[in-house]
Amino acid sequence: MNYIEKFIKSSFSIDKNVVTDCFLHYDKNRDGFLDAHEFEVFLNDTFSDSGGTNNIQYEMAAAILKQLDEDQDNKLSKSEFYKSWRYWLKYVLNPVTALLVIDVQNDFINGSLALNGYPAGHDGYDVIPVINKMLGEIPFDVVMYSKDWHPPNHISFGENVKLRPLHETSKVSSDDAKVGDTVVFRGPPITEQCLWPTHCVQNSKGAEIHCDLKIVEGSYVVNKGTNPEVDSYSAFWDNNKLSQTELVNLLSKHHVTDVYVCGLAYDVCVGFTALHSVEHGFRTVFIEDACRGVTQEGMEKMSDNLKGNGIVIAQSNEVKNLVEARHRNLQLGLQAAKNMALGREMAQSRPSVI
Ligand code: VGL
Ligand code: ZN
């Protein structure tokens, strides 16, 4: 057991003596600061999973230090360390987790938009046993299922292309437009739209969550894509970012820090939900083997996009250790540090109340 493990249990109480002991342990040269090297050793102990060591990249350590280091002198004072314990390490060691299960609906499995008819040739059904296993074994604090939930006159349906005028920049005319094409609607706002077959129509059989998916007690369902004028790949914002579902409020109400996403489809709705999740400041994990996609190229592009935005790509067999904070991932550590720095900046810029 490394030194930091001994402190984990006290991380809720944030006993000053415990924090001081920890600080002294890592302040090897006893100068009253954790310098960049000493901090790296601390990170190495904190972010190793119980099994082995996890090689801290130097840049990652520097990036985390930069966020925690209030006066930017490239070392942590005792007071900066206390604050970091309270507002950063606490969340690293005790995350509040949510699993978002995106659009595991009949239409994407054996209905009008069944993934097995698309270039990647994936079978949407295959996510179900993977997700059910996680739901049975992993103590997520919150579980949420999203449903693509379109009205019959929805803008994304190929058969509706003539319901709205196209913009002059549209490369395809309404007479030629077919499913699979991308058109541009005049709006306002001007809206680029990939045309899909009619799918997930509200209250239809195709819009139901597949009956083999486990629905846990106390979970939530969020509908998306309900506005006929705009598509919504993400379960947070619509594609034009004009409105949000209740999802972010729901997660905030539960004090969720970490969002895990899975479901259908990798390169469309799961991917965009993950991107918006990290944009909201949630530490975000994309569970790759619990997703299936539309095209190989789309999935590769999405994967790069996710990584470039600080989202952790994990496999389902790694999730339990992450959720229980036995495995502590550095990238997620960096996100928590950024959130702490943001909170500090907001507190400093807030006008004081008289
Ligand atoms: C989706 C295409 C159209 C999805 C929804 O859930 O990934 N894809 N609408
Ligand atoms: Zn849709």
Coordinates of C-alpha atoms and ligand atoms in Angstrom, one line a residue:
M1 CA 0.0 0.0 0.0
N2 CA 1.5 3.3 -1.0
Y3 CA 1.4 6.4 1.3
I4 CA -1.6 8.0 -0.3
E5 CA -3.9 5.0 0.2
K6 CA -3.6 5.5 4.0
F7 CA -5.2 9.0 3.5
I8 CA -8.1 8.0 1.3
K9 CA -10.4 7.2 4.2
S10 CA -9.8 10.6 5.7
S11 CA -10.4 12.5 2.5
F12 CA -14.0 13.3 3.5
S13 CA -13.2 14.7 6.9
I14 CA -10.2 16.7 5.5
D15 CA -8.4 16.5 8.9
K16 CA -5.7 19.2 8.8
N17 CA -3.2 16.9 10.6
V18 CA -3.6 14.2 8.0
V19 CA -3.0 16.7 5.2
T20 CA 0.0 18.1 7.0
D21 CA 1.5 14.6 7.4
C22 CA 1.0 14.0 3.7
F23 CA 2.5 17.3 2.8
L24 CA 5.6 16.6 5.0
H25 CA 6.0 13.1 3.6
Y26 CA 6.3 14.5 0.0
D27 CA 8.3 17.6 0.9
K28 CA 11.5 15.7 0.9
N29 CA 13.8 18.7 1.1
R30 CA 11.7 20.3 3.9
D31 CA 11.6 23.7 2.3
G32 CA 7.9 24.1 3.0
F33 CA 6.9 23.6 -0.7
L34 CA 6.2 20.7 -3.0
D35 CA 8.3 21.6 -6.0
A36 CA 7.5 20.2 -9.5
H37 CA 9.6 17.0 -8.8
E38 CA 8.1 16.4 -5.4
F39 CA 4.6 16.9 -6.8
E40 CA 5.3 14.4 -9.5
V41 CA 6.2 11.8 -6.9
F42 CA 2.9 12.6 -5.1
L43 CA 1.0 12.2 -8.4
N44 CA 2.7 8.9 -9.1
D45 CA 1.5 7.5 -5.8
T46 CA -2.0 9.1 -6.0
F47 CA -2.7 8.0 -9.6
S48 CA -1.3 4.5 -9.6
D49 CA -3.9 1.9 -9.5
S50 CA -3.5 -0.8 -6.9
G51 CA -2.2 -3.3 -9.3
G52 CA 0.9 -1.6 -10.8
T53 CA 2.4 1.7 -11.5
N54 CA 1.1 4.1 -14.0
N55 CA 3.9 6.2 -15.6
I56 CA 3.1 9.8 -15.2
Q57 CA 3.9 11.8 -18.2
Y58 CA 5.9 14.9 -17.3
E59 CA 3.6 17.2 -19.2
M60 CA 0.5 15.9 -17.5
A61 CA 2.1 16.5 -14.0
A62 CA 3.1 20.0 -15.1
A63 CA -0.4 20.7 -16.4
I64 CA -2.0 19.6 -13.2
L65 CA 0.4 21.6 -11.1
K66 CA -0.3 24.7 -13.1
Q67 CA -4.0 24.5 -12.3
L68 CA -3.5 24.0 -8.5
D69 CA -0.7 26.5 -8.2
E70 CA -2.6 29.7 -7.3
D71 CA 0.4 32.1 -7.4
Q72 CA 2.0 30.5 -10.4
D73 CA 5.4 30.0 -8.7
N74 CA 5.6 26.4 -10.0
K75 CA 5.4 24.8 -6.6
L76 CA 2.7 24.2 -4.0
S77 CA 2.7 26.0 -0.7
K78 CA 1.1 24.3 2.3
S79 CA -2.0 26.4 1.9
E80 CA -2.3 25.6 -1.8
F81 CA -1.9 21.9 -0.9
Y82 CA -4.7 22.2 1.6
K83 CA -7.0 23.8 -0.9
S84 CA -6.1 21.2 -3.5
W85 CA -7.0 18.5 -1.0
R86 CA -10.3 20.0 -0.4
Y87 CA -11.3 21.0 -3.9
W88 CA -9.4 18.7 -6.1
L89 CA -8.2 15.5 -4.5
K90 CA -11.6 15.0 -2.7
Y91 CA -13.2 14.6 -6.1
V92 CA -10.4 12.4 -7.5
L93 CA -10.9 10.0 -4.5
N94 CA -14.6 10.3 -4.1
P95 CA -16.3 10.9 -7.5
V96 CA -20.0 11.0 -7.9
T97 CA -20.7 9.0 -11.1
A98 CA -23.4 8.8 -13.7
L99 CA -23.9 6.3 -16.5
L100 CA -25.6 7.7 -19.6
V101 CA -27.0 5.0 -21.8
I102 CA -27.7 6.7 -25.1
D103 CA -30.4 5.7 -27.6
V104 CA -30.5 1.9 -27.2
Q105 CA -33.8 1.9 -29.1
N106 CA -35.4 -0.6 -31.4
D107 CA -35.0 1.5 -34.6
F108 CA -31.2 1.5 -34.2
I109 CA -31.1 -2.3 -33.6
N110 CA -33.7 -3.9 -35.8
G111 CA -35.8 -1.0 -37.1
S112 CA -35.6 1.7 -39.8
L113 CA -32.1 2.9 -38.8
A114 CA -30.6 -0.5 -37.9
L115 CA -26.9 -0.1 -37.7
N116 CA -26.2 -3.4 -39.4
G117 CA -27.4 -1.8 -42.7
Y118 CA -24.7 0.9 -42.5
P119 CA -21.0 0.8 -43.7
A120 CA -19.4 -0.3 -40.4
G121 CA -21.8 -3.3 -40.4
H122 CA -22.2 -3.2 -36.6
D123 CA -25.0 -4.9 -34.8
G124 CA -26.6 -2.4 -32.3
Y125 CA -27.8 -5.3 -30.2
D126 CA -24.2 -6.1 -29.1
V127 CA -24.1 -3.2 -26.7
I128 CA -26.9 -4.7 -24.6
P129 CA -25.0 -7.5 -22.8
V130 CA -22.1 -5.2 -22.2
I131 CA -24.2 -2.5 -20.7
N132 CA -26.3 -5.0 -18.6
K133 CA -23.2 -6.4 -17.1
M134 CA -22.0 -3.0 -16.1
L135 CA -25.4 -2.1 -14.6
G136 CA -25.3 -5.3 -12.6
E137 CA -21.8 -4.9 -11.2
I138 CA -20.9 -1.3 -11.0
P139 CA -22.3 1.1 -8.3
F140 CA -23.1 4.2 -10.5
D141 CA -24.7 6.9 -8.4
V142 CA -27.1 7.9 -11.2
V143 CA -28.2 6.1 -14.3
M144 CA -29.9 7.9 -17.2
Y145 CA -31.3 6.5 -20.5
S146 CA -31.8 8.8 -23.4
K147 CA -34.3 8.3 -26.2
D148 CA -34.2 9.9 -29.6
W149 CA -37.8 11.1 -29.7
H150 CA -38.8 12.8 -32.9
P151 CA -42.2 14.3 -33.9
P152 CA -43.4 13.0 -37.4
N153 CA -42.5 16.3 -39.1
H154 CA -38.9 16.2 -37.9
I155 CA -36.2 18.0 -39.9
S156 CA -33.9 15.0 -40.0
F157 CA -36.2 12.7 -42.0
G158 CA -35.5 12.4 -45.7
E159 CA -39.2 12.1 -46.5
N160 CA -39.7 15.6 -44.9
V161 CA -37.1 17.4 -47.0
K162 CA -39.7 19.4 -48.9
L163 CA -41.4 20.7 -45.8
R164 CA -38.8 23.4 -45.4
P165 CA -37.0 25.6 -47.9
L166 CA -33.3 24.9 -48.6
H167 CA -30.6 27.5 -48.5
E168 CA -28.8 28.5 -51.7
T169 CA -25.6 26.9 -50.4
S170 CA -27.2 23.4 -50.2
K171 CA -25.3 21.1 -52.6
V172 CA -28.3 19.0 -53.1
S173 CA -31.7 20.2 -54.2
S174 CA -35.0 19.1 -52.6
D175 CA -35.9 17.2 -55.7
D176 CA -32.6 15.2 -55.7
A177 CA -32.2 14.9 -51.9
K178 CA -32.3 11.3 -50.5
V179 CA -31.5 9.6 -47.3
G180 CA -27.7 9.8 -46.6
D181 CA -27.3 13.2 -48.2
T182 CA -26.5 16.4 -46.3
V183 CA -28.6 19.4 -47.2
V184 CA -28.7 23.0 -45.9
F185 CA -32.0 24.4 -44.7
R186 CA -32.6 28.1 -45.0
G187 CA -33.8 28.5 -41.5
P188 CA -33.3 30.8 -39.7
P189 CA -31.0 29.7 -38.4
I190 CA -29.2 28.2 -41.5
T191 CA -29.1 24.5 -40.6
E192 CA -26.9 21.8 -42.1
Q193 CA -28.7 18.4 -41.8
C194 CA -27.8 14.9 -42.6
L195 CA -31.0 13.2 -43.9
W196 CA -31.9 9.9 -42.1
P197 CA -34.7 7.5 -42.7
T198 CA -37.8 8.2 -40.5
H199 CA -36.8 6.8 -37.1
C200 CA -37.7 7.0 -33.4
V201 CA -41.0 8.7 -34.0
Q202 CA -42.6 9.5 -30.6
N203 CA -44.7 6.7 -29.1
S204 CA -43.8 4.3 -32.0
K205 CA -42.5 0.7 -31.4
G206 CA -39.2 1.8 -33.0
A207 CA -38.7 4.5 -30.4
E208 CA -39.0 2.1 -27.5
I209 CA -35.8 1.2 -25.6
H210 CA -35.0 -2.4 -26.5
C211 CA -36.7 -4.8 -24.1
D212 CA -33.5 -6.7 -23.3
L213 CA -31.8 -3.7 -21.9
K214 CA -31.8 -3.7 -18.1
I215 CA -33.6 -0.6 -16.6
V216 CA -32.4 0.0 -13.1
E217 CA -34.7 1.3 -10.4
G218 CA -34.6 5.0 -9.7
S219 CA -33.1 5.8 -13.1
Y220 CA -34.1 8.6 -15.4
V221 CA -35.2 8.8 -19.0
V222 CA -34.4 11.9 -21.1
N223 CA -36.0 12.6 -24.5
K224 CA -34.0 14.4 -27.1
G225 CA -34.7 15.6 -30.7
T226 CA -38.3 16.6 -29.8
N227 CA -38.2 20.0 -31.5
P228 CA -39.2 19.4 -35.2
E229 CA -37.0 22.2 -36.4
V230 CA -33.6 21.0 -35.1
D231 CA -31.8 17.7 -34.7
S232 CA -30.2 16.7 -31.4
Y233 CA -27.4 14.2 -31.5
S234 CA -26.3 15.0 -28.0
A235 CA -28.5 14.4 -25.0
F236 CA -27.4 17.8 -23.7
W237 CA -27.8 20.5 -26.3
D238 CA -29.5 20.4 -29.7
N239 CA -27.2 20.6 -32.8
N240 CA -27.7 24.4 -33.0
K241 CA -27.1 24.8 -29.3
L242 CA -30.4 26.7 -29.0
S243 CA -31.8 24.7 -26.1
Q244 CA -30.9 22.0 -23.6
T245 CA -32.7 19.0 -22.2
E246 CA -33.1 18.6 -18.5
L247 CA -30.0 16.4 -18.3
V248 CA -27.4 18.9 -17.0
N249 CA -29.8 20.0 -14.2
L250 CA -30.5 16.4 -13.3
L251 CA -26.7 15.6 -13.1
S252 CA -26.1 18.8 -11.1
K253 CA -28.9 18.0 -8.7
H254 CA -27.1 14.8 -7.9
H255 CA -23.7 16.5 -7.6
V256 CA -22.4 14.3 -10.4
T257 CA -18.7 14.8 -11.1
D258 CA -18.0 12.0 -13.5
V259 CA -20.1 11.1 -16.6
Y260 CA -19.7 7.7 -18.4
V261 CA -21.3 7.4 -21.8
C262 CA -22.2 4.3 -23.9
G263 CA -24.9 3.2 -26.4
L264 CA -25.8 4.0 -30.0
A265 CA -24.3 5.3 -32.1
Y266 CA -20.5 5.8 -31.4
D267 CA -19.9 8.4 -34.1
V268 CA -23.2 10.2 -33.7
C269 CA -25.2 10.5 -30.5
V270 CA -22.8 8.9 -28.0
G271 CA -19.9 10.9 -29.3
F272 CA -21.7 14.3 -29.3
T273 CA -23.1 13.6 -25.8
A274 CA -19.5 13.0 -24.5
L275 CA -18.2 16.2 -26.1
H276 CA -21.0 18.3 -24.5
S277 CA -20.4 16.5 -21.2
V278 CA -16.8 17.5 -21.0
E279 CA -17.8 21.0 -22.2
H280 CA -20.0 21.2 -19.1
G281 CA -16.9 20.3 -17.0
F282 CA -17.8 16.8 -16.1
R283 CA -14.9 14.3 -16.1
T284 CA -16.0 12.2 -19.0
V285 CA -15.3 8.6 -19.9
F286 CA -16.4 7.1 -23.2
I287 CA -16.9 3.3 -22.8
E288 CA -15.8 2.2 -26.3
D289 CA -16.8 -1.5 -26.3
A290 CA -20.3 -0.5 -25.0
C291 CA -20.9 1.5 -28.3
R292 CA -21.6 0.6 -31.9
G293 CA -21.3 3.0 -34.8
V294 CA -22.4 4.0 -38.3
T295 CA -19.1 4.2 -40.2
Q296 CA -15.5 3.2 -39.5
E297 CA -14.3 6.6 -40.7
G298 CA -16.8 8.4 -38.5
M299 CA -15.7 6.4 -35.5
E300 CA -12.0 7.1 -36.0
K301 CA -12.7 10.8 -36.5
M302 CA -14.9 10.9 -33.4
S303 CA -12.3 9.0 -31.3
D304 CA -9.6 11.6 -32.2
N305 CA -12.1 14.4 -31.4
L306 CA -12.9 12.8 -28.0
K307 CA -9.2 12.4 -27.1
G308 CA -8.4 15.9 -28.2
N309 CA -11.0 17.3 -25.8
G310 CA -9.8 15.5 -22.7
I311 CA -12.3 12.6 -22.7
V312 CA -11.0 9.3 -21.5
I313 CA -11.7 6.3 -23.8
A314 CA -12.0 3.2 -21.7
Q315 CA -13.2 -0.4 -22.1
S316 CA -16.1 -1.7 -20.0
N317 CA -13.9 -4.0 -17.9
E318 CA -11.9 -1.0 -16.6
V319 CA -15.0 1.0 -15.5
K320 CA -15.6 -0.6 -12.1
N321 CA -12.1 0.4 -10.9
L322 CA -12.5 3.9 -12.2
V323 CA -16.0 4.3 -10.6
E324 CA -14.7 3.0 -7.3
A325 CA -11.7 5.3 -7.7
R326 CA -9.3 2.3 -7.2
H327 CA -7.9 3.3 -10.6
R328 CA -7.3 7.0 -10.7
N329 CA -6.8 8.3 -14.2
L330 CA -4.5 11.3 -14.7
Q331 CA -6.5 12.8 -17.5
L332 CA -9.5 12.8 -15.2
G333 CA -7.2 14.3 -12.5
L334 CA -6.4 17.1 -14.8
Q335 CA -10.1 17.8 -15.5
A336 CA -10.8 18.0 -11.7
A337 CA -7.9 20.4 -11.4
K338 CA -9.2 22.6 -14.2
N339 CA -12.6 22.7 -12.5
M340 CA -11.0 23.7 -9.2
A341 CA -9.1 26.5 -11.0
L342 CA -12.3 27.7 -12.7
G343 CA -14.1 27.7 -9.4
R344 CA -11.3 29.8 -7.8
E345 CA -11.4 32.3 -10.7
M346 CA -15.1 32.6 -10.5
A347 CA -15.0 33.2 -6.7
Q348 CA -12.3 35.9 -7.2
S349 CA -14.2 37.7 -9.9
R350 CA -17.5 37.7 -8.1
P351 CA -18.4 41.1 -6.7
S352 CA -18.5 40.9 -2.9
V353 CA -21.9 41.2 -1.4
I354 CA -22.3 44.1 1.1
Ligands
VGL1 C1 -28.8 8.9 -34.1 C2 -28.8 9.3 -36.3 C3 -30.0 10.0 -36.2 C4 -28.1 8.2 -32.9 C5 -30.0 9.6 -33.9 O1 -28.8 8.0 -31.9 O2 -26.9 8.0 -33.0 N1 -28.2 8.7 -35.3 N2 -30.6 10.1 -35.0
ZN2 ZN -32.5 10.9 -34.7

